[in-house]
Amino acid sequence: MTTRVRFAPSPTGLFHVGSARSALFNWLFARQQDGVFLLRIEDTDADRNREEWVDVIINSMAWLGLDVDEGPFRQSANAVQHKAAVESLYEAGVLYACGCTGDDVQARKGENKTPGYDGHCRDLNVPRSATTALRFKVPEGMTVVDDVIRGRIEFQNAVIDDFVVAKSSGAVLYNMANVVDDRVDRITHVIRGEDHISNTPKQQLIWAALSRVVGPDLPLPIYAHLPLLVDASRKKLSKRKDPVAVEFFRDQGFLPDAFVNFLSLLGWSPKGEEKVTREELISQFTLGEVNQSPAFFDVVKLTNLNGAYVRELSVEEFIAATLPWVDPSTALWSPADFQPLWPAERFDPGRYRAIAPVVQERVALLSEVPAMIDFLFLENPPIDAAAWTKAVTGDRDAIAILDAAIAAYKETEFDAQVLHEVTLAFTEQLGMKLRKVQAPIRVALTGKSVGPPLFESLVVVGRDEVLRRLSAAREVAGTTAT
RNA sequence: GGCCCUAUCGUCUAGAGGCCUAGGACAUCACCCUCUCAAGGUGGAGGCACGGGUUCGAAUCCCGUUAGGGCUACCA
C-alpha cells in the first residue's frame, strides 16, 4: 500500500517553525517511503481563517523546498462530505443532539471538572433544532493509541467527554472533519505535534464509527506524535510571543537548506555528522527513531549551521542568494523592513563580484552582507567614531602610517598580493607590525575597524578613490592631532 | 483539579543492561594560525533530576517522588 501522509495546517496566523517541522517530517517520510505528501488547509473555522495566511503557508513551504504531491486542498471544500458523514452517524445513533449551552455545562459541573461535558442530553432524545449541537456518544471501554514514537497510550473512555462534532449552526468541527478528510484522502500515517495526542482517541473513535456505519472499513492510520518545539521558558512555541515565523528567518538571510537541516535535528539525529544533505536526510530518516522530549529552538546553533551552508555555496550562488540585500532592484523578492545602505544606482555588480568571495567566508547570515561592503558603494562611508578614535586619534603613529601608505599606493600596482608586499615593506621600515598598520588604513578606507581583508578591499575600491580617502583621513587626523 | 506526555553537559542530541572513567555538535574558556573580522586547528570546563527496586552488572528495565509540558471549546 502506498504511504500517504498529509500536512494539515490551519491558516490562523504566521507559518511558524513548529508547523514547518511537522511539514518537514511528513515530507521526509513521504519521500523516503516513495509515498504521497499532501497539503490540506484546514479552514473550517471561518471566524479565524484568513486567506492571506494560506498564501503564507504555501510560500513558506515553497521556500523550504517541501514540494507537495497533492493539493493544496481546502477542508472547507469538503463540507458536503463532512455533513453527510455527520448525518449517517446521527441516524445510526452514534451522535445525539444536545441543547446545553456552555453556561449550562459550567453550572452543572461546578468544581468537578471531569469530564468536560457530563452527558446530560445523552439519553434525553433531544430533538434537533437550530440550537442543538451534535455530540459523539463515547462508548464504554478503553481506547488505545499505538504511537510509533511513544508506544502504547491508553485512554479510559470514561474520561473522554461526549465531544461536539457539529455546531448548532451545522458547521462540522475539527475532529470530525479531519477524520472524514483523512479517510477520503486515504491517509496511512498521521504525523503531527504532541499537542494532538488527546485528540487521537476521539478521532480513532470517529474513524471506527465511520468504518462501521458508512464504510468503507478502512484501517486506522498509524499515528506518530512529534515532540513539541518549545521556547526559552520551555513552553510551546507561541505565534504571539515568539519570533518564529518562517518568513522571518528567510528575511534574516537563512538558507532553506540550512533551515531544513536544523529543523531535522530537533527531535531526531542523523547517524554521523549533523550537517546532512536533503538526500541523506531522506534516506536516513526513521520515524520510529524520533525522540519524545520537547526541544528548544536554538537560533544560535541555526546561525552557525547557516554559516557553514553559506560558505559551501559557489560564488555565483552566493551572489544570487544575496541579491535581495545588495541589489534589490534586480532581486526576485525583498526582505521585510529592509533598509538599503546605499542608493541603488551606486551598486556596481563588478565590484560586488570581486569582493564576494572574501565576504562569503565571513557571514553567517545573508543579511550581514550590506554592512560589510557598504564602503564600496558609498561615496563617503560613515566613519565609526569608536574605530576612528582607536585606530587614528588614539595612535600617534597613525599619521605616519597614512603618509607611508599614500606614498606607497601612489606608485604600486593595485593587486592584492602586491599591495600586501608593499604594505609589509613600509611597515618594516616604520618598525611596526602589519596588525597595527592595517588599522588606520582600514578605518580611512571603510570607516570601520572590521571588514573584508584590507588588500582585496583596496583593489576593489581602486587607486584613485583609495588615495582620496586616505588623504582625506590624513588631513582630518593632522588637524585634530594634539 | 482530571487525563496524557516528557526528564543525559547551558542548548540540540548519541546511548536500546556490560563497549560509558557517558560520545558528538552549538555556545563558552584557553592556546595556535592570522592584515581586522571570520573560518580553521588543538586543548579545557560542563550532564545521566531524586529515591527505591530488578540484576553479577543500570544512563539504559520497573515503581514512586519531584520538576517541566500538552490537552481539558458549539478552535484547530
XYZ file of C-alpha atoms (C1' of nucleotides) in Angstrom:
558
model
C 0.000 0.000 0.000
C 1.292 3.422 -0.896
C 2.223 5.587 2.024
C 0.092 8.700 2.104
C 0.747 11.459 4.604
C -0.659 14.903 4.956
C 0.318 18.202 6.449
C -2.829 19.921 7.626
C -2.249 23.418 8.979
C -4.963 25.903 9.771
C -4.453 29.367 8.328
C -4.848 31.277 11.549
C -1.559 33.105 11.706
C 2.011 33.213 10.550
C 3.509 29.915 9.488
C 5.719 29.056 12.398
C 8.666 26.789 12.870
C 6.711 24.138 14.731
C 4.435 23.765 11.744
C 7.436 23.766 9.468
C 8.958 20.914 11.439
C 5.736 18.876 11.208
C 5.580 19.558 7.489
C 9.214 18.556 7.084
C 8.891 15.261 8.945
C 5.824 14.361 6.921
C 7.634 15.277 3.745
C 10.752 13.323 4.668
C 8.705 10.279 5.483
C 6.748 10.512 2.248
C 9.859 10.954 0.135
C 11.635 8.126 1.821
C 8.693 5.720 1.531
C 8.211 6.800 -2.041
C 4.788 7.876 -0.901
C 2.488 10.826 -1.363
C 2.752 14.124 0.503
C -0.480 16.020 0.620
C -1.271 19.529 1.808
C -4.663 20.231 3.286
C -5.580 23.666 4.538
C -7.874 23.162 7.488
C -10.026 26.200 7.140
C -13.286 25.097 8.704
C -13.247 27.829 11.326
C -14.408 30.722 9.173
C -14.050 33.202 12.024
C -10.335 32.693 12.475
C -9.085 31.921 8.996
C -7.682 34.466 6.635
C -6.847 33.998 3.030
C -3.523 35.772 3.337
C -2.358 33.170 5.824
C -2.989 30.490 3.231
C -0.571 32.248 0.930
C 1.961 32.423 3.722
C 1.745 28.660 4.227
C 2.175 27.928 0.550
C 5.006 30.400 0.100
C 6.853 29.222 3.172
C 6.654 25.613 2.113
C 7.910 26.512 -1.326
C 10.808 28.368 0.242
C 11.638 25.342 2.381
C 11.542 23.183 -0.719
C 8.802 20.916 0.593
C 7.054 20.087 -2.636
C 3.505 18.862 -2.425
C 2.232 15.908 -4.434
C -1.468 16.511 -3.914
C -3.185 19.731 -3.007
C -3.306 22.240 -1.592
C -6.823 21.151 -0.737
C -9.267 23.216 1.259
C -11.018 21.411 4.035
C -13.931 23.783 3.538
C -14.374 22.370 0.042
C -15.345 19.055 1.597
C -18.163 20.465 3.713
C -20.771 18.371 1.906
C -18.983 15.144 2.753
C -18.483 16.225 6.342
C -22.206 16.871 6.710
C -23.129 13.611 5.036
C -20.901 11.723 7.438
C -22.474 13.512 10.370
C -25.991 12.643 9.159
C -25.117 8.993 8.734
C -23.624 8.821 12.167
C -26.620 10.583 13.668
C -29.034 8.180 12.032
C -27.003 5.274 13.292
C -27.304 6.604 16.816
C -23.623 7.362 17.207
C -24.371 11.043 17.644
C -27.034 12.773 19.690
C -28.454 16.254 19.836
C -27.641 18.438 22.815
C -29.172 21.778 23.679
C -26.915 22.599 26.609
C -25.167 25.925 26.467
C -21.665 26.389 27.698
C -23.069 28.097 30.776
C -25.387 25.166 31.473
C -22.479 22.773 31.386
C -20.360 25.008 33.565
C -23.120 25.426 36.113
C -23.687 21.703 36.464
C -20.011 20.912 36.701
C -19.203 23.322 39.462
C -15.899 22.331 40.969
C -15.873 18.929 39.368
C -14.212 19.427 36.024
C -14.180 15.807 34.950
C -15.094 15.045 32.301
C -15.651 18.183 30.227
C -19.268 17.501 29.374
C -21.399 15.461 31.715
C -23.507 13.636 29.144
C -26.651 15.445 30.269
C -28.540 15.095 26.966
C -27.119 11.728 26.060
C -30.307 9.731 26.647
C -32.822 12.548 26.547
C -33.651 12.219 22.867
C -33.484 15.950 22.460
C -34.986 16.877 19.095
C -32.595 18.528 16.653
C -33.049 22.232 16.137
C -31.146 25.350 15.306
C -29.894 25.498 18.885
C -28.711 21.931 19.305
C -25.224 20.735 18.684
C -24.417 17.134 17.832
C -22.282 15.214 20.263
C -20.442 11.945 19.864
C -21.715 9.217 22.152
C -18.431 7.927 23.505
C -18.816 4.200 24.177
C -17.705 2.395 27.298
C -14.310 0.806 27.412
C -10.838 1.904 26.579
C -9.214 3.379 23.510
C -5.629 2.529 22.762
C -3.417 4.717 20.655
C -0.442 2.916 19.205
C 2.059 5.647 18.621
C 5.153 4.942 16.545
C 7.167 7.366 18.628
C 5.681 6.863 22.079
C 4.411 3.326 22.099
C 1.078 2.343 23.551
C -1.057 5.044 25.149
C -4.270 4.026 26.899
C -7.283 6.221 27.410
C -10.228 5.203 29.538
C -13.268 6.207 27.536
C -14.870 7.360 30.756
C -12.563 10.360 30.799
C -13.321 11.297 27.215
C -16.379 13.511 27.267
C -19.100 13.400 24.641
C -17.461 15.989 22.455
C -19.263 18.205 19.980
C -18.915 17.103 16.415
C -21.193 19.603 14.689
C -22.112 23.035 15.933
C -25.727 24.161 16.246
C -25.051 26.229 13.135
C -24.410 22.996 11.306
C -20.700 23.629 10.949
C -18.720 20.420 11.335
C -15.865 20.616 13.813
C -12.199 19.738 13.550
C -12.131 16.201 14.921
C -14.898 15.050 12.597
C -13.843 16.998 9.515
C -10.251 15.936 9.944
C -11.115 12.255 10.150
C -13.517 12.369 7.230
C -10.827 14.015 5.132
C -8.138 11.602 6.239
C -10.406 8.779 5.137
C -11.237 10.423 1.839
C -7.554 11.062 1.249
C -6.658 7.518 2.272
C -4.100 8.759 4.741
C -1.930 5.945 6.079
C 0.219 7.829 8.603
C -0.725 10.780 10.750
C 2.429 12.634 11.758
C 1.724 15.724 13.846
C 2.562 17.579 17.033
C 2.294 16.156 20.513
C -0.442 18.667 21.277
C -2.783 16.426 19.290
C -2.328 13.340 21.437
C -5.512 13.923 23.358
C -7.473 14.342 20.132
C -6.323 10.994 18.881
C -8.626 8.679 20.852
C -11.592 10.812 19.792
C -10.513 10.611 16.193
C -9.985 6.871 16.413
C -13.493 6.512 17.797
C -14.914 8.565 14.933
C -12.850 6.603 12.450
C -14.132 3.300 13.760
C -17.733 4.534 13.735
C -17.372 5.714 10.155
C -15.831 2.422 9.126
C -18.745 0.625 10.726
C -21.759 2.643 9.643
C -20.649 4.436 6.498
C -17.772 2.392 5.162
C -15.503 1.503 3.667
C -13.863 -0.337 6.504
C -10.501 1.385 6.435
C -7.679 0.505 8.807
C -6.766 3.211 11.296
C -3.848 5.329 10.205
C -0.572 4.871 12.024
C -0.011 7.717 14.431
C 3.244 9.473 15.259
C 3.227 12.395 17.636
C 6.247 14.633 17.352
C 7.737 16.277 20.427
C 6.819 19.913 20.787
C 9.122 22.759 19.949
C 9.407 24.994 22.985
C 10.727 28.457 23.731
C 13.335 29.501 26.269
C 10.825 29.111 29.093
C 10.024 25.585 27.908
C 6.555 26.465 26.763
C 5.032 25.551 23.450
C 6.259 27.957 20.811
C 3.709 30.690 20.505
C 2.877 32.671 17.419
C 2.125 35.667 19.580
C 5.116 35.714 21.889
C 7.986 34.232 19.939
C 9.635 35.409 16.704
C 9.026 32.117 14.987
C 7.575 32.880 11.585
C 9.386 31.003 8.860
C 9.287 34.160 6.720
C 11.189 35.966 9.425
C 14.070 33.533 9.049
C 14.090 33.917 5.310
C 14.222 37.690 5.778
C 17.172 37.314 8.137
C 19.108 35.605 5.414
C 18.908 31.984 6.451
C 19.239 29.459 3.656
C 16.383 26.994 3.216
C 18.721 24.000 3.162
C 20.311 25.067 6.428
C 16.929 25.717 7.950
C 15.631 22.316 6.918
C 18.788 20.626 8.186
C 18.454 22.364 11.527
C 14.766 21.519 11.834
C 15.545 17.869 11.180
C 17.866 17.890 14.188
C 15.068 18.811 16.555
C 13.826 15.503 17.857
C 15.949 13.388 15.602
C 19.570 12.929 14.652
C 21.426 11.501 11.695
C 23.994 8.771 12.166
C 27.200 10.708 11.615
C 27.671 14.423 11.067
C 24.821 16.732 11.917
C 25.231 18.598 8.671
C 23.479 16.450 6.107
C 22.093 16.974 2.645
C 18.443 16.574 1.848
C 19.175 13.309 0.100
C 20.896 11.923 3.167
C 18.069 13.203 5.316
C 15.540 11.377 3.207
C 17.447 8.123 3.198
C 18.422 8.190 6.866
C 15.222 9.500 8.411
C 13.398 6.962 10.541
C 10.083 7.887 12.067
C 10.435 5.432 14.928
C 13.755 6.995 15.932
C 12.245 10.384 16.591
C 12.641 11.103 20.274
C 9.966 12.028 22.726
C 11.094 15.069 24.604
C 10.421 18.685 23.702
C 13.201 20.629 22.012
C 14.256 24.230 22.283
C 14.694 26.070 19.013
C 18.236 27.431 19.311
C 18.771 30.248 16.837
C 22.471 30.445 17.683
C 23.055 26.905 16.535
C 20.924 27.510 13.467
C 23.067 30.538 12.681
C 26.263 28.562 12.932
C 24.881 25.880 10.633
C 23.739 28.543 8.227
C 27.249 29.947 8.081
C 28.538 26.544 7.069
C 25.968 26.354 4.296
C 26.777 29.873 3.120
C 30.462 29.038 2.865
C 29.653 25.974 0.818
C 27.856 27.944 -1.877
C 29.637 28.622 -5.141
C 30.449 32.293 -5.567
C 27.739 32.564 -8.206
C 25.188 31.002 -5.898
C 26.259 33.290 -3.105
C 25.874 36.349 -5.289
C 22.453 35.243 -6.451
C 21.310 34.485 -2.915
C 22.401 37.878 -1.616
C 20.812 39.942 -4.384
C 17.803 40.936 -2.243
C 20.209 42.597 0.175
C 22.775 44.095 -2.166
C 20.832 44.845 -5.316
C 17.110 44.919 -4.503
C 16.274 46.277 -7.931
C 17.207 43.009 -9.624
C 16.107 40.655 -6.833
C 13.037 38.475 -7.075
C 11.861 39.291 -3.594
C 12.617 41.685 -0.812
C 13.093 41.065 2.912
C 10.555 42.785 5.122
C 11.639 46.097 6.634
C 14.819 46.135 4.612
C 16.641 49.467 4.559
C 19.224 49.753 1.796
C 22.548 51.172 2.923
C 23.373 52.766 -0.425
C 21.441 54.281 -3.334
C 20.556 51.602 -5.879
C 22.312 53.430 -8.719
C 25.652 53.280 -6.929
C 25.666 49.487 -6.785
C 28.287 48.011 -9.066
C 27.928 44.295 -9.883
C 31.546 44.085 -10.983
C 32.840 45.357 -7.674
C 30.490 43.098 -5.797
C 31.620 40.138 -7.852
C 35.223 40.994 -6.982
C 34.691 41.200 -3.223
C 32.079 38.439 -2.904
C 34.465 35.524 -2.321
C 36.025 37.032 0.771
C 32.707 38.293 2.097
C 31.150 34.894 1.713
C 33.616 33.385 4.155
C 32.740 35.947 6.782
C 28.979 35.952 7.104
C 26.645 33.565 8.798
C 23.527 35.364 7.588
C 22.999 36.859 4.179
C 21.609 39.984 5.810
C 25.070 40.712 7.225
C 26.482 41.397 3.789
C 25.454 45.036 3.200
C 27.098 46.393 6.334
C 30.299 44.635 5.380
C 30.617 46.154 1.942
C 28.849 49.499 2.119
C 32.202 51.275 1.718
C 32.318 50.035 -1.864
C 29.131 51.762 -2.866
C 29.013 54.837 -0.676
C 30.904 57.929 -1.721
C 31.714 58.773 1.854
C 31.128 55.783 4.105
C 30.184 56.797 7.634
C 33.145 56.754 10.000
C 32.582 54.754 13.134
C 33.584 57.045 15.989
C 34.988 54.344 18.215
C 37.024 52.855 15.388
C 38.402 56.271 14.427
C 39.342 57.065 17.974
C 41.085 53.791 18.495
C 42.943 53.483 15.201
C 43.634 57.093 14.326
C 43.236 59.613 17.109
C 44.452 57.180 19.716
C 47.502 56.104 17.753
C 50.235 58.699 17.459
C 51.765 56.772 14.595
C 48.586 56.944 12.543
C 49.655 59.986 10.534
C 52.992 58.462 9.657
C 51.246 55.263 8.634
C 48.760 57.065 6.413
C 51.544 59.122 4.831
C 53.528 55.997 4.116
C 50.517 54.250 2.686
C 49.619 57.162 0.443
C 53.162 57.383 -0.839
C 53.396 53.663 -1.463
C 49.967 53.202 -3.037
C 50.582 56.068 -5.478
C 53.128 54.038 -7.308
C 52.344 50.412 -6.885
C 50.298 48.036 -8.949
C 46.798 47.502 -7.495
C 46.887 43.815 -6.928
C 46.101 42.242 -3.552
C 49.320 40.275 -3.415
C 51.456 43.224 -4.465
C 49.691 45.602 -2.069
C 50.290 43.134 0.718
C 54.025 43.066 -0.013
C 54.290 46.811 -0.465
C 52.475 47.433 2.786
C 54.639 44.915 4.559
C 57.689 46.730 3.223
C 56.820 50.157 4.610
C 55.562 48.533 7.783
C 59.045 47.134 8.370
C 60.657 50.443 7.514
C 58.442 52.004 10.139
C 59.479 49.275 12.542
C 55.917 48.217 13.128
C 53.623 45.225 12.795
C 51.147 44.749 9.980
C 48.466 44.200 12.568
C 48.973 47.743 13.807
C 49.458 49.385 10.441
C 46.357 47.997 8.799
C 44.080 49.587 11.372
C 44.209 53.269 10.397
C 44.248 52.381 6.705
C 41.195 50.228 7.148
C 39.296 52.884 9.041
C 40.231 55.531 6.482
C 39.024 53.273 3.702
C 35.928 51.667 5.165
C 35.034 53.701 8.246
C 35.130 50.555 10.327
C 37.662 48.547 12.287
C 36.429 45.226 10.936
C 35.591 44.078 7.464
C 36.821 42.115 4.474
C 40.583 41.649 4.061
C 42.250 45.012 3.514
C 44.220 44.372 0.354
C 41.307 42.861 -1.535
C 39.239 45.842 -0.441
C 41.865 48.303 -1.680
C 41.925 46.658 -5.077
C 38.171 46.791 -5.474
C 37.914 50.399 -4.399
C 40.699 51.340 -6.820
C 43.750 53.559 -6.627
C 42.189 56.981 -7.147
C 39.460 56.518 -4.609
C 41.816 54.857 -2.144
C 44.186 57.824 -2.342
C 41.322 60.253 -1.949
C 40.008 58.553 1.186
C 43.437 58.083 2.706
C 44.341 61.721 2.053
C 41.054 62.932 3.484
C 41.624 60.898 6.627
C 45.207 62.078 6.820
C 44.062 65.675 6.671
C 41.455 65.284 9.391
C 43.937 63.400 11.535
C 46.514 66.135 11.026
C 44.196 68.946 12.065
C 42.859 67.170 15.110
C 46.214 65.819 16.242
C 47.483 67.226 19.502
C -8.483 19.551 39.582
C -8.657 15.375 35.684
C -6.363 12.780 31.582
C -1.889 12.375 28.919
C 3.334 13.177 27.548
C 8.427 14.063 28.981
C 13.148 14.002 32.066
C 21.548 12.689 29.558
C 26.513 18.799 29.623
C 23.678 25.943 29.211
C 21.262 24.074 24.245
C 20.337 20.054 20.397
C 21.484 15.136 20.865
C 24.306 9.722 20.828
C 23.242 5.956 24.120
C 18.030 0.283 23.174
C 21.897 -3.921 30.573
C 28.314 -4.703 30.460
C 31.829 -1.363 24.517
C 30.227 4.686 29.384
C 36.273 6.817 33.816
C 28.742 8.770 29.184
C 30.382 10.288 22.783
C 29.312 14.459 19.248
C 27.513 19.398 17.747
C 26.391 24.601 19.123
C 27.582 28.017 22.920
C 31.661 29.059 26.450
C 37.124 29.415 28.109
C 42.496 28.972 26.777
C 46.120 28.485 23.143
C 47.660 28.219 17.850
C 47.050 30.334 12.936
C 46.346 35.375 11.269
C 46.327 42.339 7.851
C 40.944 43.336 11.093
C 36.843 40.138 11.435
C 35.547 35.413 10.388
C 36.842 30.499 9.202
C 40.177 26.631 10.725
C 43.294 23.713 14.364
C 44.441 21.961 19.489
C 43.013 21.607 24.401
C 39.749 22.631 28.869
C 35.390 23.148 31.789
C 30.465 21.185 31.709
C 25.457 16.248 32.181
C 22.640 10.701 33.272
C 16.579 15.133 38.333
C 15.912 12.269 43.103
C 14.650 7.694 45.842
C 13.667 2.730 45.793
C 13.772 -1.876 43.370
C 15.187 -5.954 39.358
C 20.182 -7.790 38.006
C 26.601 -10.462 38.923
C 26.119 -5.567 36.476
C 21.530 0.216 35.035
C 22.000 6.465 31.839
C 19.597 2.180 29.790
C 14.183 -2.175 32.737
C 10.154 -1.476 36.822
C 7.830 1.555 40.747
C 7.487 6.044 43.283
C 8.790 11.199 44.078
C 9.952 15.759 42.048
C 10.050 19.010 38.049
C 8.537 20.653 33.236
C 4.937 20.447 29.435
C 0.314 19.295 26.498
C -4.939 18.813 26.446
C -9.209 19.787 29.152
C -14.126 24.994 23.476
C -20.504 24.625 19.710
C -10.894 26.465 17.959
C -7.592 23.767 15.049
